[in-house]
Every structure is written in structure tokens, then in C-alpha cells.
Tab-separated table of C-alpha atoms in Angstrom:
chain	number	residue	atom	x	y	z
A	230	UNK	CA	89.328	119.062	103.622
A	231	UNK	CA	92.863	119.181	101.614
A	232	UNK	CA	94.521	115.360	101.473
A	233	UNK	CA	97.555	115.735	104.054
A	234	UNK	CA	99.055	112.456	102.780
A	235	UNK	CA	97.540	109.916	105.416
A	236	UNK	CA	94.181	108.548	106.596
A	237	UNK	CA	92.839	110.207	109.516
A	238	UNK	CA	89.513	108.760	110.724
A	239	UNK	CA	88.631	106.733	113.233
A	240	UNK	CA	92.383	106.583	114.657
A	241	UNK	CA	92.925	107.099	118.435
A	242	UNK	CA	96.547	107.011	119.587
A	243	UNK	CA	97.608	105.566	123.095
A	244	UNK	CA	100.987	105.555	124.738
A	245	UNK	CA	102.221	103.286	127.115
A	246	UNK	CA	104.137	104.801	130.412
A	247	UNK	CA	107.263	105.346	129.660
A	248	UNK	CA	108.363	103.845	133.235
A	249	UNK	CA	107.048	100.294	132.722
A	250	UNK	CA	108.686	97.409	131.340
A	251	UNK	CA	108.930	96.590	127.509
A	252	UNK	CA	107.147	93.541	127.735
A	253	UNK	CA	104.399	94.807	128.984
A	254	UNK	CA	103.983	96.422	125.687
A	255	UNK	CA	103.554	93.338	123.947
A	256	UNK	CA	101.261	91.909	126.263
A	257	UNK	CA	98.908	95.063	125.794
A	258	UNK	CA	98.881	94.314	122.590
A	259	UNK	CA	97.751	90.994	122.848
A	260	UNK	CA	94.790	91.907	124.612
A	261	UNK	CA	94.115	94.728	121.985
A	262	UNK	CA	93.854	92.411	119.402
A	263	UNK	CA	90.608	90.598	120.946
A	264	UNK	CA	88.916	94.032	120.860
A	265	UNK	CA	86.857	93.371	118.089
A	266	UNK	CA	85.856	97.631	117.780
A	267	UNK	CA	89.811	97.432	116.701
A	268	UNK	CA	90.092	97.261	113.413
A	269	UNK	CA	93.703	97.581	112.457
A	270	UNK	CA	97.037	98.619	114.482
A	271	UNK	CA	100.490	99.679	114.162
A	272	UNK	CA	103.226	100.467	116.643
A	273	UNK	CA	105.008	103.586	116.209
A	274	UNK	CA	106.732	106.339	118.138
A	275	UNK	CA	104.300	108.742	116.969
A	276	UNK	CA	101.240	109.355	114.770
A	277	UNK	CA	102.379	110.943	111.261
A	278	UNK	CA	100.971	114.224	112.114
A	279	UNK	CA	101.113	115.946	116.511
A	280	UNK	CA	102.466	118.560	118.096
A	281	UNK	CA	105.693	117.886	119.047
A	282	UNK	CA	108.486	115.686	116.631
A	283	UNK	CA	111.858	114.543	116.588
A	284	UNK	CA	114.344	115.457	113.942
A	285	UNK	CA	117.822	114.026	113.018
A	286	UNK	CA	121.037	114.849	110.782
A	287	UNK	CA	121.381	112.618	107.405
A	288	UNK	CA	123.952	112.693	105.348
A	289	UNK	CA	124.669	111.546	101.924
A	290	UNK	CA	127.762	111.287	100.176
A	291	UNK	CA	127.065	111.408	95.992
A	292	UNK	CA	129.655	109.648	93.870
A	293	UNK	CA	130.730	113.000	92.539
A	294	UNK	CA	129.928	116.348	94.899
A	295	UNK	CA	130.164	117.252	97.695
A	296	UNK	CA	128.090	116.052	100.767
A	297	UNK	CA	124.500	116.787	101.602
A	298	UNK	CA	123.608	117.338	104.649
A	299	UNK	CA	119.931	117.422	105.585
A	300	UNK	CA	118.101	117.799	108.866
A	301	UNK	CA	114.774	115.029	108.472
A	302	UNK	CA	112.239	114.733	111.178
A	303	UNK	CA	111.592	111.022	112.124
A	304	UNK	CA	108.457	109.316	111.591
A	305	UNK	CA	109.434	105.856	112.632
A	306	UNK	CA	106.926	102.911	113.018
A	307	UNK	CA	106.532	99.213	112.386
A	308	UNK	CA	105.911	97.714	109.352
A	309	UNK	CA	102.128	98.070	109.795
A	310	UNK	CA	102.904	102.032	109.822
A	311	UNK	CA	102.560	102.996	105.993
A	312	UNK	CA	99.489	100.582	105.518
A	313	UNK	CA	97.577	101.890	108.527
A	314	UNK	CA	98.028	105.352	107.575
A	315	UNK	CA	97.842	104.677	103.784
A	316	UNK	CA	100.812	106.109	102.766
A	317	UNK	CA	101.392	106.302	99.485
A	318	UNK	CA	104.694	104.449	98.142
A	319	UNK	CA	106.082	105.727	94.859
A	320	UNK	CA	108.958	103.107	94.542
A	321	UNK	CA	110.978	100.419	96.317
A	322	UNK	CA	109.317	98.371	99.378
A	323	UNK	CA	108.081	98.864	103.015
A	324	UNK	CA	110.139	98.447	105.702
A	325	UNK	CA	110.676	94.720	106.799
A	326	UNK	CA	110.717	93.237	109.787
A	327	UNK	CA	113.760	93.706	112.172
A	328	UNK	CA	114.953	93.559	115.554
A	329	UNK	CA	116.826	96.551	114.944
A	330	UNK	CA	117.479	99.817	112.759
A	331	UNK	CA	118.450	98.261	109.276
A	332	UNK	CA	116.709	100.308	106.342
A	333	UNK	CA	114.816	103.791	105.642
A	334	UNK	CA	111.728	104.761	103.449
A	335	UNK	CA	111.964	108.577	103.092
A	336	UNK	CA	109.353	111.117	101.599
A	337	UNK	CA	109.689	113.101	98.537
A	338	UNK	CA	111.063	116.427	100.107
A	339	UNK	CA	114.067	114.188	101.307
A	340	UNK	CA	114.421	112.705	98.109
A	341	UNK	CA	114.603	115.715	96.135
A	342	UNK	CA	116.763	117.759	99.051
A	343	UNK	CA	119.839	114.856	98.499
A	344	UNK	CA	119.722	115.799	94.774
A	345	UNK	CA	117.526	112.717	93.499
A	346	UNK	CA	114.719	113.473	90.199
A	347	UNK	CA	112.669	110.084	90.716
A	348	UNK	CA	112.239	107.178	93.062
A	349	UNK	CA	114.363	105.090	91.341
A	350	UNK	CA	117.467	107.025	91.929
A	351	UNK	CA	117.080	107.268	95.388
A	352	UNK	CA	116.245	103.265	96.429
A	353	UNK	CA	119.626	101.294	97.139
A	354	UNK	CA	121.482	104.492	97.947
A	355	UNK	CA	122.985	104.993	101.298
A	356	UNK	CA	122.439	107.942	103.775
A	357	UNK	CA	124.620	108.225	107.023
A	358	UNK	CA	122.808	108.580	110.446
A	359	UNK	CA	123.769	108.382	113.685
A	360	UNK	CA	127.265	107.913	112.602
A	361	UNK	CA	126.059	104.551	110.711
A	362	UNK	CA	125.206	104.106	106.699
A	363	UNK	CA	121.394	102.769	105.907
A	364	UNK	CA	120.043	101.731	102.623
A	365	UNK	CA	117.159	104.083	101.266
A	366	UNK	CA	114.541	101.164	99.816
A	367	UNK	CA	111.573	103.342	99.227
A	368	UNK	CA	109.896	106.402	98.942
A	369	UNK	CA	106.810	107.612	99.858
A	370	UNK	CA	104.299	110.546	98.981
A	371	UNK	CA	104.855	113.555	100.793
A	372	UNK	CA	102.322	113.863	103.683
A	373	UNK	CA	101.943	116.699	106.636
A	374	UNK	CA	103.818	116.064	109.918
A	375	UNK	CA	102.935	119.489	111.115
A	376	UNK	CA	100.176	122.392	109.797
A	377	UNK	CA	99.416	123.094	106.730
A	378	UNK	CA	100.480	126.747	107.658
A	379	UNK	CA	104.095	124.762	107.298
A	380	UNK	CA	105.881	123.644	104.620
A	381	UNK	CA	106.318	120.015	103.911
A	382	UNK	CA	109.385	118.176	105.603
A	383	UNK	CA	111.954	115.967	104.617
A	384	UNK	CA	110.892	112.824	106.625
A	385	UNK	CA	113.112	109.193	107.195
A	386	UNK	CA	110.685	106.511	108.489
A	387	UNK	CA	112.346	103.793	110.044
A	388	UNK	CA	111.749	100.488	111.735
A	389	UNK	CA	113.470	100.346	115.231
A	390	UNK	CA	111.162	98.241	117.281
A	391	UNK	CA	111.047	100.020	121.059
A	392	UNK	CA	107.888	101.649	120.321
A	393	UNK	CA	105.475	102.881	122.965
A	394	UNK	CA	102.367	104.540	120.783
A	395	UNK	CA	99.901	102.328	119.334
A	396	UNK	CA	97.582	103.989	116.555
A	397	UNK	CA	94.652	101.963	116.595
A	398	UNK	CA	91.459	102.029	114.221
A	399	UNK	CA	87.665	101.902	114.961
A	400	UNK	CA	85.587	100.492	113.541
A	401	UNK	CA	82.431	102.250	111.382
A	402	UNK	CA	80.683	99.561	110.633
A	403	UNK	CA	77.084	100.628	111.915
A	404	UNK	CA	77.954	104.050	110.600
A	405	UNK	CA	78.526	105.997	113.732
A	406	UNK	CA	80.863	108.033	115.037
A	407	UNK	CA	80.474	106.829	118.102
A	408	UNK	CA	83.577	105.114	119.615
A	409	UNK	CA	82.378	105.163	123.556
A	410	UNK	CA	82.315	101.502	123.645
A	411	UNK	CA	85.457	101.027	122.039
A	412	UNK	CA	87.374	103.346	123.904
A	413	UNK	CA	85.675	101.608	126.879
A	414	UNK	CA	87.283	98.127	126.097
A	415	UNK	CA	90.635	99.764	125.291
A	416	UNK	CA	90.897	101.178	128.602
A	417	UNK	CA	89.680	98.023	130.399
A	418	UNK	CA	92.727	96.357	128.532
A	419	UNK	CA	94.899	99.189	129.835
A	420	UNK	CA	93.914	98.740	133.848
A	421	UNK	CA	94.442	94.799	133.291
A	422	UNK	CA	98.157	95.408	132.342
A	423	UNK	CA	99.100	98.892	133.582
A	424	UNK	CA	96.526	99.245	136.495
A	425	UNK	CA	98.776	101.843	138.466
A	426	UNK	CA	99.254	104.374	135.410
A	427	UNK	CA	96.173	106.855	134.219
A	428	UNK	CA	94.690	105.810	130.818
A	429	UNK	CA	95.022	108.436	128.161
A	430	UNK	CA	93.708	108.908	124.237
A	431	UNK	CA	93.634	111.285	121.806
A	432	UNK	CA	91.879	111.266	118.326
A	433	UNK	CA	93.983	112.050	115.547
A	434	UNK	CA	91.118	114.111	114.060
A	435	UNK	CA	91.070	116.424	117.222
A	436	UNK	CA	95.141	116.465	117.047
A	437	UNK	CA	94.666	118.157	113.631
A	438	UNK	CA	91.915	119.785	114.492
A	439	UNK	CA	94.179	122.112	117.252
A	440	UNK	CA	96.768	123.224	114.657
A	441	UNK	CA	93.843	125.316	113.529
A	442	UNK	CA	92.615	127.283	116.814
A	443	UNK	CA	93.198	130.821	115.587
A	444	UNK	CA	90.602	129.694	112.623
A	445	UNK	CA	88.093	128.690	114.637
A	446	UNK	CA	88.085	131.348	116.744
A	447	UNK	CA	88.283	133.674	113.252
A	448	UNK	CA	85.615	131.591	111.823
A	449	UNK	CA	82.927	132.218	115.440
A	450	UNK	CA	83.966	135.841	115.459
A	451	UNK	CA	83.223	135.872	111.817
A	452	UNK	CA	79.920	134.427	112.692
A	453	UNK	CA	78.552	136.356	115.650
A	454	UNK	CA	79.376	139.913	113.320
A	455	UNK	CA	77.234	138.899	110.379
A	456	UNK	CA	74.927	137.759	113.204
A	457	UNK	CA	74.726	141.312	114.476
A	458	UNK	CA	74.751	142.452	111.464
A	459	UNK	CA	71.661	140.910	110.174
């Protein structure tokens, strides 16, 4: 029940095969958006929170001092990204749109880990990565990438357009879980444009839900002992 940083429900992820062409990822998405159990969508590499991640080296070189150097796992996504997961920002903008690499939002951990106090301090600075300098124009509220058995990570959240996940959002409206006939449109529009590849899903919820298997199975054993007990 504790706030990891991001909305949760209702969000199944898909990604497209990694073999196919790029436009066919825009076409997908075309027929995605006359799904009308498809609430909202965003493009991304990954959701904010799975099991595996990507992490880079950033570095940022203070007026006075000496460098920092800071390894921050990637979270990068379109400009739909922070909205859809309602990320909070704390200062400066979202990312805009691009046709390439051009800015960085970064969490709080990363802010304070290159020796900034406050938002403020950070936005229109520069940090170097991958051998190029990008301007820092907001910050967002630290949310989990990983467990909550894990600390909190410095995170850079980019826009760099080849994305392959979409994170899509059902709708609730009649007040059910139930997302059968959604999910059953979404793969219809997945056999239209990739009709040779195997249509996959995952809810976010049961993404989270696995960091957590040595609880549950605490939690039944837990169970079945007061069971016998009584």
C-alpha cells in the first residue's frame, strides 16, 4: 500500500519485436488509439518500475570542485511518460518533443548525489553523458524503479524517440477489474500489424506484485500455522 512515486492501476505494458521495422511501431499505435478500453498511452523503453533496467555514467562538472560522477539508471519515455505515470515534478518542465536526445528530467536522489539542495539549482545545469553535455530542465519526485527492499535510485529520464514498450491504460469506467475485452482488442491490433510474432502483456500490478514472492509465501505459511494452530 506505500506510494512508490507512480500510478499503477489499470496499466498493461506491451513490447513490440525487436526484429520488425520501426514503422511498424507507429502504425500499431494508430490502431491502438481506436481502442476505446484505452484510455491513455505513452511510449517508453520501459515501465518506471520491472525487473531488469539499464543504467548509465553522468557526469557533472561544478563551477568550483571537482567532478561528480554518478551511475543513474535510465527511465526514458516520451513526453506522455511523466503524465501517464503521474510523476510528480518539483521544478522546471517535461521533456519536449524531439527527434532526438536533447534534454533530461532527473529524480531527487540524482539531484542531491551532484551536490544540488533544491530544484532550482539543478534546472539549466549541464550533466555529461555518453560523451555529450545535456541540460537538466526538471526534476521529479523520487519514485521506485526496483523493490522497496532497495533503496531509491538516482534516475535521468530522457526523450530519445526509438521506443518499443507502450504502457497503455484501461479503462474502469463500469467499475471492474475486468480487462478481458480490452486485452482482446489489443491483441487483435497486434495480429493485424505483427501477425508472425506471439502477442505478449504484463500488468504492472502483477510486475510489482513478484518483487514480493518470499512475502507471500511468508504470509500463506504464516496462515496455514495459525490454521493448525486453532
Amino acid at each position: 500500500n506505500k506510494d512508490i512515486g507512480f500510478k499503477k492501476d489499470a496499466v498493461v505494458y506491451v513490447y513490440t519485436p525487436w526484429h520488425e521495422k520501426a514503422s511498424k511501431i507507429g502504425v500499431f499505435k494508430n490502431e491502438l488509439t481506436q481502442i476505446s478500453e484505452i484510455t491513455d498511452m505513452a511510449l517508453s523503453d520501459a515501465p518506471p518500475s520491472e525487473n531488469g533496467w539499464s543504467s548509465s555514467t553522468v557526469e557533472y562538472k561544478p563551477e568550483h570542485g571537482d567532478v561528480v560522477t554518478v551511475n543513474a539508471f535510465r527511465k526514458f519515455g516520451d513526453p506522455k511518460y511523466l503524465e501517464f505515470y503521474g510523476m510528480e515534478l518539483l521544478g522546471g518542465r517535461n521533456l519536449r518533443p524531439t527527434d532526438s536526445l536533447r534534454e533530461f528530467v532527473i529524480n531527487e536522489t540524482l539531484m542531491t548525489q551532484l551536490g544540488f539542495s533544491k530544484p532550482e539549482e539543478a534546472i539549466g545545469q549541464f550533466i555529461n553523458y555518453s560523451k555529450r553535455d545535456y541540460p537538466i530542465v526538471g526534476v521529479v519526485k523520487d519514485f521506485h524503479i526496483q523493490s522497496l527492499h532497495n533503496k531509491v535510485e538516482p534516475v535521468i529520464i530522457g526523450n530519445d524517440v526509438d521506443f518499443n514498450c507502450f504502457n497503455l491504460r484501461l479503462s474502469t469506467a463500469n467499475g471492474s477489474d475486468d480487462f478481458k475485452a480490452g486485452i482482446a482488442k489489443i491483441e487483435a491490433a497486434w495480429k493485424k500489424v505483427y501477425p508472425n510474432a506471439k502477442f505478449e502483456h504484463t500488468f504492472l500490478d502483477e510486475t510489482l506484485k513478484n518483487f514480493y514472492e518470499s512475502e507471500q509465501r511468508t504470509a500463506k505459511l504464516i496462515k496455514t500455522a495459525m490454521f493448525m494452530a486453532i
